[in-house]
Amino acid sequence: MENMTVIYQFPTYVAEVMEVIGDGNWFVHNFKVGVHSEALNLVGYLYNAEFDGSSYTACVDLNVFQFLVNSVKKNAPKYEYRMAIAYLAFFQIAGIEVDPTYAVYEKVNHQPEPA
């Protein structure tokens, strides 16, 4: 393959999203990277999807899912809500599909039995 230059343009708010995410301590992955924060390289996801045919899925658990729901339902901003929203924005920018299946199963299993 020839040498080529690939340029990606990101929304202006991407720096703020990355600042909120910080070192990515909520992001559990199985990538072989030297430093955990390397897994937060937006360009890597976009490049791999475009040129290597890769696809990525983020499976969110009930905690993250509930933080996202509460960020809309409740009128009380919290750190956890902001963090969950930042990860959702990160996933959308990186072209990572978000799968809430585990969160839904957890929610169903946590519902009290009807009397």
mmCIF file of C-alpha atoms in Angstrom:
data_model
loop_
_atom_site.group_PDB
_atom_site.id
_atom_site.type_symbol
_atom_site.label_atom_id
_atom_site.label_comp_id
_atom_site.label_asym_id
_atom_site.label_seq_id
_atom_site.Cartn_x
_atom_site.Cartn_y
_atom_site.Cartn_z
ATOM 1 C CA MET A 1 0.000 0.000 0.000
ATOM 2 C CA GLU A 2 1.239 3.464 -0.846
ATOM 3 C CA ASN A 3 1.908 6.051 1.783
ATOM 4 C CA MET A 4 -1.155 8.159 2.217
ATOM 5 C CA THR A 5 -2.348 10.923 4.436
ATOM 6 C CA VAL A 6 -5.710 10.617 6.113
ATOM 7 C CA ILE A 7 -7.339 13.639 7.697
ATOM 8 C CA TYR A 8 -10.310 13.498 10.040
ATOM 9 C CA GLN A 9 -12.247 16.542 11.103
ATOM 10 C CA PHE A 10 -13.808 16.450 14.556
ATOM 11 C CA PRO A 11 -16.526 18.560 16.126
ATOM 12 C CA THR A 12 -15.304 21.581 18.074
ATOM 13 C CA TYR A 13 -16.475 20.041 21.356
ATOM 14 C CA VAL A 14 -14.250 16.940 21.042
ATOM 15 C CA ALA A 15 -11.540 18.491 23.260
ATOM 16 C CA GLU A 16 -14.069 19.006 26.041
ATOM 17 C CA VAL A 17 -15.339 15.440 25.663
ATOM 18 C CA MET A 18 -11.792 14.084 25.933
ATOM 19 C CA GLU A 19 -11.099 16.309 28.932
ATOM 20 C CA VAL A 20 -14.144 14.938 30.756
ATOM 21 C CA ILE A 21 -13.168 11.344 29.939
ATOM 22 C CA GLY A 22 -9.637 11.993 31.160
ATOM 23 C CA ASP A 23 -7.586 8.806 31.389
ATOM 24 C CA GLY A 24 -10.602 6.683 30.472
ATOM 25 C CA ASN A 25 -10.922 4.819 33.748
ATOM 26 C CA TRP A 26 -14.527 3.828 32.923
ATOM 27 C CA PHE A 27 -13.436 2.256 29.635
ATOM 28 C CA VAL A 28 -12.715 -1.456 29.943
ATOM 29 C CA HIS A 29 -11.190 -2.889 26.779
ATOM 30 C CA ASN A 30 -9.112 -5.789 25.526
ATOM 31 C CA PHE A 31 -6.786 -3.837 23.247
ATOM 32 C CA LYS A 32 -3.080 -4.465 23.438
ATOM 33 C CA VAL A 33 -1.859 -0.945 24.168
ATOM 34 C CA GLY A 34 1.116 0.315 26.125
ATOM 35 C CA VAL A 35 -0.907 2.872 28.069
ATOM 36 C CA HIS A 36 -4.616 2.580 28.838
ATOM 37 C CA SER A 37 -5.328 6.038 27.441
ATOM 38 C CA GLU A 38 -4.092 4.910 23.990
ATOM 39 C CA ALA A 39 -7.419 3.078 23.665
ATOM 40 C CA LEU A 40 -9.050 6.519 23.512
ATOM 41 C CA ASN A 41 -7.504 7.410 20.143
ATOM 42 C CA LEU A 42 -10.468 8.485 18.006
ATOM 43 C CA VAL A 43 -8.433 8.335 14.808
ATOM 44 C CA GLY A 44 -7.573 4.685 15.379
ATOM 45 C CA TYR A 45 -11.219 3.623 15.444
ATOM 46 C CA LEU A 46 -12.145 5.679 12.393
ATOM 47 C CA TYR A 47 -9.093 4.557 10.407
ATOM 48 C CA ASN A 48 -9.566 0.875 11.258
ATOM 49 C CA ALA A 49 -13.245 1.014 10.305
ATOM 50 C CA GLU A 50 -12.551 2.792 7.027
ATOM 51 C CA PHE A 51 -9.445 0.948 5.866
ATOM 52 C CA ASP A 52 -9.383 -2.379 7.722
ATOM 53 C CA GLY A 53 -13.099 -3.134 7.821
ATOM 54 C CA SER A 54 -13.112 -3.202 11.611
ATOM 55 C CA SER A 55 -16.184 -2.457 13.660
ATOM 56 C CA TYR A 56 -16.465 -1.703 17.339
ATOM 57 C CA THR A 57 -19.227 -2.107 19.887
ATOM 58 C CA ALA A 58 -19.355 -0.682 23.398
ATOM 59 C CA CYS A 59 -21.474 -2.719 25.780
ATOM 60 C CA VAL A 60 -22.778 -0.490 28.543
ATOM 61 C CA ASP A 61 -23.836 -1.803 31.913
ATOM 62 C CA LEU A 62 -26.815 -0.698 33.977
ATOM 63 C CA ASN A 63 -24.825 1.929 35.880
ATOM 64 C CA VAL A 64 -23.780 3.804 32.744
ATOM 65 C CA PHE A 65 -27.188 3.338 31.135
ATOM 66 C CA GLN A 66 -28.950 4.683 34.243
ATOM 67 C CA PHE A 67 -26.586 7.682 34.376
ATOM 68 C CA LEU A 68 -27.518 8.477 30.770
ATOM 69 C CA VAL A 69 -31.245 8.164 31.480
ATOM 70 C CA ASN A 70 -31.001 10.217 34.662
ATOM 71 C CA SER A 71 -29.041 12.938 32.910
ATOM 72 C CA VAL A 72 -32.222 13.627 30.963
ATOM 73 C CA LYS A 73 -34.841 12.783 33.591
ATOM 74 C CA LYS A 74 -33.399 14.593 36.582
ATOM 75 C CA ASN A 75 -32.702 18.275 36.868
ATOM 76 C CA ALA A 76 -29.609 17.818 39.034
ATOM 77 C CA PRO A 77 -26.295 17.642 37.184
ATOM 78 C CA LYS A 78 -23.841 15.099 38.567
ATOM 79 C CA TYR A 79 -20.302 14.067 37.714
ATOM 80 C CA GLU A 80 -21.479 10.575 36.735
ATOM 81 C CA TYR A 81 -24.055 11.947 34.298
ATOM 82 C CA ARG A 82 -21.473 14.175 32.643
ATOM 83 C CA MET A 83 -19.026 11.273 32.369
ATOM 84 C CA ALA A 84 -21.631 8.955 30.833
ATOM 85 C CA ILE A 85 -22.632 11.613 28.301
ATOM 86 C CA ALA A 86 -18.973 12.221 27.410
ATOM 87 C CA TYR A 87 -18.449 8.517 26.730
ATOM 88 C CA LEU A 88 -21.591 8.410 24.602
ATOM 89 C CA ALA A 89 -20.297 11.376 22.590
ATOM 90 C CA PHE A 90 -16.885 9.686 22.271
ATOM 91 C CA PHE A 91 -18.501 6.507 20.951
ATOM 92 C CA GLN A 92 -20.590 8.445 18.446
ATOM 93 C CA ILE A 93 -17.610 10.449 17.168
ATOM 94 C CA ALA A 94 -15.476 7.294 16.878
ATOM 95 C CA GLY A 95 -18.209 5.359 15.053
ATOM 96 C CA ILE A 96 -18.517 2.855 17.905
ATOM 97 C CA GLU A 97 -21.926 1.205 18.188
ATOM 98 C CA VAL A 98 -23.426 1.302 21.677
ATOM 99 C CA ASP A 99 -25.139 -1.906 22.784
ATOM 100 C CA PRO A 100 -27.389 -1.541 25.865
ATOM 101 C CA THR A 101 -28.363 -5.233 25.951
ATOM 102 C CA TYR A 102 -26.523 -5.984 29.214
ATOM 103 C CA ALA A 103 -28.055 -2.935 30.871
ATOM 104 C CA VAL A 104 -31.548 -4.041 29.835
ATOM 105 C CA TYR A 105 -30.957 -7.569 31.168
ATOM 106 C CA GLU A 106 -29.634 -6.144 34.432
ATOM 107 C CA LYS A 107 -32.640 -3.829 34.724
ATOM 108 C CA VAL A 108 -35.105 -6.658 34.074
ATOM 109 C CA ASN A 109 -33.371 -8.879 36.622
ATOM 110 C CA HIS A 110 -33.438 -6.097 39.246
ATOM 111 C CA GLN A 111 -37.182 -5.514 38.997
ATOM 112 C CA PRO A 112 -39.042 -6.700 42.076
ATOM 113 C CA GLU A 113 -41.397 -9.617 41.580
ATOM 114 C CA PRO A 114 -45.055 -8.570 41.378
ATOM 115 C CA ALA A 115 -46.969 -9.367 44.556
#
